[in-house]
JSON list of C-alpha atoms in Angstrom, two decimals:
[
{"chain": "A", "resi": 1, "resn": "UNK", "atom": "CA", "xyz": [8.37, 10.01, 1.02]},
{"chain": "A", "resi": 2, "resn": "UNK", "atom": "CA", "xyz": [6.73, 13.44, 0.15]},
{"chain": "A", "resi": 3, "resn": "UNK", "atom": "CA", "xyz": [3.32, 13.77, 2.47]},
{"chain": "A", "resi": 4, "resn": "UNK", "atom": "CA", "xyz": [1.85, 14.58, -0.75]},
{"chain": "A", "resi": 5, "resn": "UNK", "atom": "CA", "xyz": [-0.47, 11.85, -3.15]},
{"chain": "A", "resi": 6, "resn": "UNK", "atom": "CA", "xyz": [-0.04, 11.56, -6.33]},
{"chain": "A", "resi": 7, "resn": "UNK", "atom": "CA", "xyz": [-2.06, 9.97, -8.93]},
{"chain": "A", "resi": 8, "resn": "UNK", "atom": "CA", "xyz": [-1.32, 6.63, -10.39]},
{"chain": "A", "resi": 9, "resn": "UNK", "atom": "CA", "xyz": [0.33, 6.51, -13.80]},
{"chain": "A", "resi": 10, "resn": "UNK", "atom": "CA", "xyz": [-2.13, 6.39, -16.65]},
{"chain": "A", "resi": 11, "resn": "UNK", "atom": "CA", "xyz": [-0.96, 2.51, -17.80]},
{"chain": "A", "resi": 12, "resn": "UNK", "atom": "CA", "xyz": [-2.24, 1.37, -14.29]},
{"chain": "A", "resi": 13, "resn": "UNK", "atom": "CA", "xyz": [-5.35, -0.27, -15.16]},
{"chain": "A", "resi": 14, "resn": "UNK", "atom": "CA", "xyz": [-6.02, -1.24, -10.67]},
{"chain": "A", "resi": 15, "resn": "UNK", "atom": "CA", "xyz": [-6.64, 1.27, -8.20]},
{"chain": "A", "resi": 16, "resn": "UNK", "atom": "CA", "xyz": [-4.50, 0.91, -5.08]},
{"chain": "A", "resi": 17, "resn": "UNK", "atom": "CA", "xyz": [-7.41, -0.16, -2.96]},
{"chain": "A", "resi": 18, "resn": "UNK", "atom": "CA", "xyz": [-7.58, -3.49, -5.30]},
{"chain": "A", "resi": 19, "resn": "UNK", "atom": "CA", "xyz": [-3.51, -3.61, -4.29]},
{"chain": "A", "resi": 20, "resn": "UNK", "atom": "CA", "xyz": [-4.24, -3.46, -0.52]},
{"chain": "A", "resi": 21, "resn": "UNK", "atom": "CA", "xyz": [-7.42, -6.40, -1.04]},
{"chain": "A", "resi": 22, "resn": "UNK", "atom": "CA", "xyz": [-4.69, -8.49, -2.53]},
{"chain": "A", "resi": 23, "resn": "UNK", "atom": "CA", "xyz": [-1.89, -7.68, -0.14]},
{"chain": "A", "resi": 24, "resn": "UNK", "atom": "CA", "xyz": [-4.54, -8.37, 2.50]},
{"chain": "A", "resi": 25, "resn": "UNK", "atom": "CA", "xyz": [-5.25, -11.82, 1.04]},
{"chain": "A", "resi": 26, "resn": "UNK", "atom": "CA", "xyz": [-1.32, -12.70, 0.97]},
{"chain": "A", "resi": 27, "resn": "UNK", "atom": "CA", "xyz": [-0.74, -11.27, 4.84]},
{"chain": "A", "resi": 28, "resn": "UNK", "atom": "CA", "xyz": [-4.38, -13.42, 6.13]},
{"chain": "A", "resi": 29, "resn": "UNK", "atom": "CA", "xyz": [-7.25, -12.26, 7.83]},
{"chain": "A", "resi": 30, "resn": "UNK", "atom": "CA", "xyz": [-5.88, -10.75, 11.02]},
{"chain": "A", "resi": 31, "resn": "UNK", "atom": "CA", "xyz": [-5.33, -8.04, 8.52]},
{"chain": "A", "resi": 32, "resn": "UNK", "atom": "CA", "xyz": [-8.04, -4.69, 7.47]},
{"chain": "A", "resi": 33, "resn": "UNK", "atom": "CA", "xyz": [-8.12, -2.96, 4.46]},
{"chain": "A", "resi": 34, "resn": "UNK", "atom": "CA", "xyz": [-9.67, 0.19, 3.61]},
{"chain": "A", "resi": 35, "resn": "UNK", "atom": "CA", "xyz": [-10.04, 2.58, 0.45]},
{"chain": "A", "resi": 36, "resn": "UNK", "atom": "CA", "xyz": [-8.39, 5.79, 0.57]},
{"chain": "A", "resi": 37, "resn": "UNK", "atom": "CA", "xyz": [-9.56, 9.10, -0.45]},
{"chain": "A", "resi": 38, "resn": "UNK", "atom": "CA", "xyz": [-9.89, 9.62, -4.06]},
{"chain": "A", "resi": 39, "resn": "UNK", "atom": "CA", "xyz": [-8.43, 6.31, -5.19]},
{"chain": "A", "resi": 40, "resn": "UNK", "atom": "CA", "xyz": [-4.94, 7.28, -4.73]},
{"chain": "A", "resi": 41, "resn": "UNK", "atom": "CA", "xyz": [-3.88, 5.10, -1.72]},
{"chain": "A", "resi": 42, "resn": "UNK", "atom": "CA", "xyz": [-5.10, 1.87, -0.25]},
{"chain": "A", "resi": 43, "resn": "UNK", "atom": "CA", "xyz": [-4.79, 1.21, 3.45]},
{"chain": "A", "resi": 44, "resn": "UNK", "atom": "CA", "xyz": [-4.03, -1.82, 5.54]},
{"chain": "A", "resi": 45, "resn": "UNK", "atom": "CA", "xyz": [-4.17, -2.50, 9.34]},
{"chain": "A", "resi": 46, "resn": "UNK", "atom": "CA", "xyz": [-1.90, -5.18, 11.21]},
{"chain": "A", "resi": 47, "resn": "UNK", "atom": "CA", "xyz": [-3.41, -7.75, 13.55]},
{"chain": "A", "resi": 48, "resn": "UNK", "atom": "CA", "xyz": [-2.02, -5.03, 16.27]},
{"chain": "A", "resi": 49, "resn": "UNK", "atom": "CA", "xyz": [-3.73, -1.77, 14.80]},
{"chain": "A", "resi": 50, "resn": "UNK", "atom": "CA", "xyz": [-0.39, -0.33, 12.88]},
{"chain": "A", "resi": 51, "resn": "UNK", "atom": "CA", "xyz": [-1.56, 1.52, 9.30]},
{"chain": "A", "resi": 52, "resn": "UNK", "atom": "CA", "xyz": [0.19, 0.77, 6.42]},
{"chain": "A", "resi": 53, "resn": "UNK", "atom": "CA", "xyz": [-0.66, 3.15, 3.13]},
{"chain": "A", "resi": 54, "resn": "UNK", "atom": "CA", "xyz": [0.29, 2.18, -0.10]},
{"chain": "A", "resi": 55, "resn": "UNK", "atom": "CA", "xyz": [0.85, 5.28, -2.64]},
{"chain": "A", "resi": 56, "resn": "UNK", "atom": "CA", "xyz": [2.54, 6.43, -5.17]},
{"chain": "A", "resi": 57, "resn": "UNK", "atom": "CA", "xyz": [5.51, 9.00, -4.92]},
{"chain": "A", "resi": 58, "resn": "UNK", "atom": "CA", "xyz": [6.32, 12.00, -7.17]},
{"chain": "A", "resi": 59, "resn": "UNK", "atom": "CA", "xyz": [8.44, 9.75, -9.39]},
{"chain": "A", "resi": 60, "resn": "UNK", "atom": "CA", "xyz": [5.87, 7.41, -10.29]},
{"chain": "A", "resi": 61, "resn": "UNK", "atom": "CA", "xyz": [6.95, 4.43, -8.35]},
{"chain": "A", "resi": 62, "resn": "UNK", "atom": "CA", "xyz": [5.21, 2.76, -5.18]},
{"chain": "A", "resi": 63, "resn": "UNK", "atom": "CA", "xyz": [5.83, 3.04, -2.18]},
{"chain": "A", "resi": 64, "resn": "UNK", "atom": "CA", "xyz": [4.48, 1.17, 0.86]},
{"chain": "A", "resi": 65, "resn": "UNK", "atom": "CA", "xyz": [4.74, 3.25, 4.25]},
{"chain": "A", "resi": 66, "resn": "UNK", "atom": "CA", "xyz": [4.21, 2.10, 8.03]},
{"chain": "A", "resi": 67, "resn": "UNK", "atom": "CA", "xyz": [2.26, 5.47, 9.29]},
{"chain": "A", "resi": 68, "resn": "UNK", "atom": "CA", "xyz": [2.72, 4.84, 13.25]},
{"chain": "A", "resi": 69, "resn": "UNK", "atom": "CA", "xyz": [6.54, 4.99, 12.33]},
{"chain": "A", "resi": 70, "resn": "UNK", "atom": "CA", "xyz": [6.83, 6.82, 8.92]},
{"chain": "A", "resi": 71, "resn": "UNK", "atom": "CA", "xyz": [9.06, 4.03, 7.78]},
{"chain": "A", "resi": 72, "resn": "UNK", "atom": "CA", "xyz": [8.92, 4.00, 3.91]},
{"chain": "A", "resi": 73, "resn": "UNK", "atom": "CA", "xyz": [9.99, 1.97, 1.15]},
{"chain": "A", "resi": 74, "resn": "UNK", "atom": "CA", "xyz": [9.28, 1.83, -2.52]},
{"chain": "A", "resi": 75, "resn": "UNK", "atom": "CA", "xyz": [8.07, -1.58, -4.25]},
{"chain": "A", "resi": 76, "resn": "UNK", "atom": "CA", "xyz": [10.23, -3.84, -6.09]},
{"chain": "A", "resi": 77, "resn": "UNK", "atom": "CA", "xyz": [7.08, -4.26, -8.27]},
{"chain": "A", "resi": 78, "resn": "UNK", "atom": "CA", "xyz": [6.31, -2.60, -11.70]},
{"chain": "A", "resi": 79, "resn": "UNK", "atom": "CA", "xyz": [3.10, -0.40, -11.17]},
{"chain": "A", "resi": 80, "resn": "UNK", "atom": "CA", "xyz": [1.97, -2.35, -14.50]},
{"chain": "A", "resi": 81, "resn": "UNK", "atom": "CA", "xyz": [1.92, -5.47, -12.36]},
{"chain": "A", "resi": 82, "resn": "UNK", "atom": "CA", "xyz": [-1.12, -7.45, -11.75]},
{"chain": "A", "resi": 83, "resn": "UNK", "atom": "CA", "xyz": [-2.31, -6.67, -8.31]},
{"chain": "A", "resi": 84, "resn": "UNK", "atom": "CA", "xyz": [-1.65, -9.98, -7.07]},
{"chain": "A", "resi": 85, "resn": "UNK", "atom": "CA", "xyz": [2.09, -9.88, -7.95]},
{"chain": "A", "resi": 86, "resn": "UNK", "atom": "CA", "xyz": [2.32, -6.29, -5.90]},
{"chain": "A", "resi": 87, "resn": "UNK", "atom": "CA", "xyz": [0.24, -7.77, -3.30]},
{"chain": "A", "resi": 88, "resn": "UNK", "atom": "CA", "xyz": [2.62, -10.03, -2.21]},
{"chain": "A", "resi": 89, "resn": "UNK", "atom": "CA", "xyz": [5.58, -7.48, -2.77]},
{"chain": "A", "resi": 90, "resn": "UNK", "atom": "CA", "xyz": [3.88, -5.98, -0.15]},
{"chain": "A", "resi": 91, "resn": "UNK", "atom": "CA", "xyz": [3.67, -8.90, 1.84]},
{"chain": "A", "resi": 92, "resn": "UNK", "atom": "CA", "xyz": [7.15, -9.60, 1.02]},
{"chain": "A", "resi": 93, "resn": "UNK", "atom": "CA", "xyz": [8.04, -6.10, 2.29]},
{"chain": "A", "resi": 94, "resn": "UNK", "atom": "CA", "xyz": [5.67, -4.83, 5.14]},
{"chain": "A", "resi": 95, "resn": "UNK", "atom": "CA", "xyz": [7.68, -6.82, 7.99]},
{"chain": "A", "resi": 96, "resn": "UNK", "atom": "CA", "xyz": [11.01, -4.85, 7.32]},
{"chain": "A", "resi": 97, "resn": "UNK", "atom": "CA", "xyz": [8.73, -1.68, 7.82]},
{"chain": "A", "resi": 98, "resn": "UNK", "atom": "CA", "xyz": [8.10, -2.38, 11.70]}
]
């Protein structure tokens, strides 16, 4: 993924802070999650202190990166989706990131 943010399509009516709170929620509460800057990423923390950010790449799509690593992968979810259902495509996807 590019280092730079980009800003979520106009049609997404959540910022990507609400998609970390319900990624959080899916992964339990050994996990953090923080805002990022400006709205255009959300953060998580694993039970052992790796970051996670969850952005959006050049192309529009979402992407969910492990930052100790710099694993990346986009998200099988529309960016339409309700943040619950890319929540847990997150869930679904952050243990193939470690």
């Amino acid at each position: 993924m590019p280092e730079a943010y980009y800003e979520l399509p106009e049609t997404f009516p959540h910022t990507l802070y609400d998609v970390a709170r319900a990624a959080c929620e899916a992964l339990g509460d050994q996990w953090q999650v923080l805002p990022g800057h400006w709205g255009v990423t959300g953060h998580l923390r694993s039970p052992d202190r790796i970051p996670f950010t969850i952005g959006v790449c050049g192309a529009g799509s979402l992407y969910l990166r492990n930052d100790l690593r710099g694993n990346s992968a986009h998200l099988p979810a529309a960016a339409e989706s309700d943040p619950a259902v890319i929540g847990q495509a997150v869930a679904d996807l952050i243990g193939h990131l470690y």
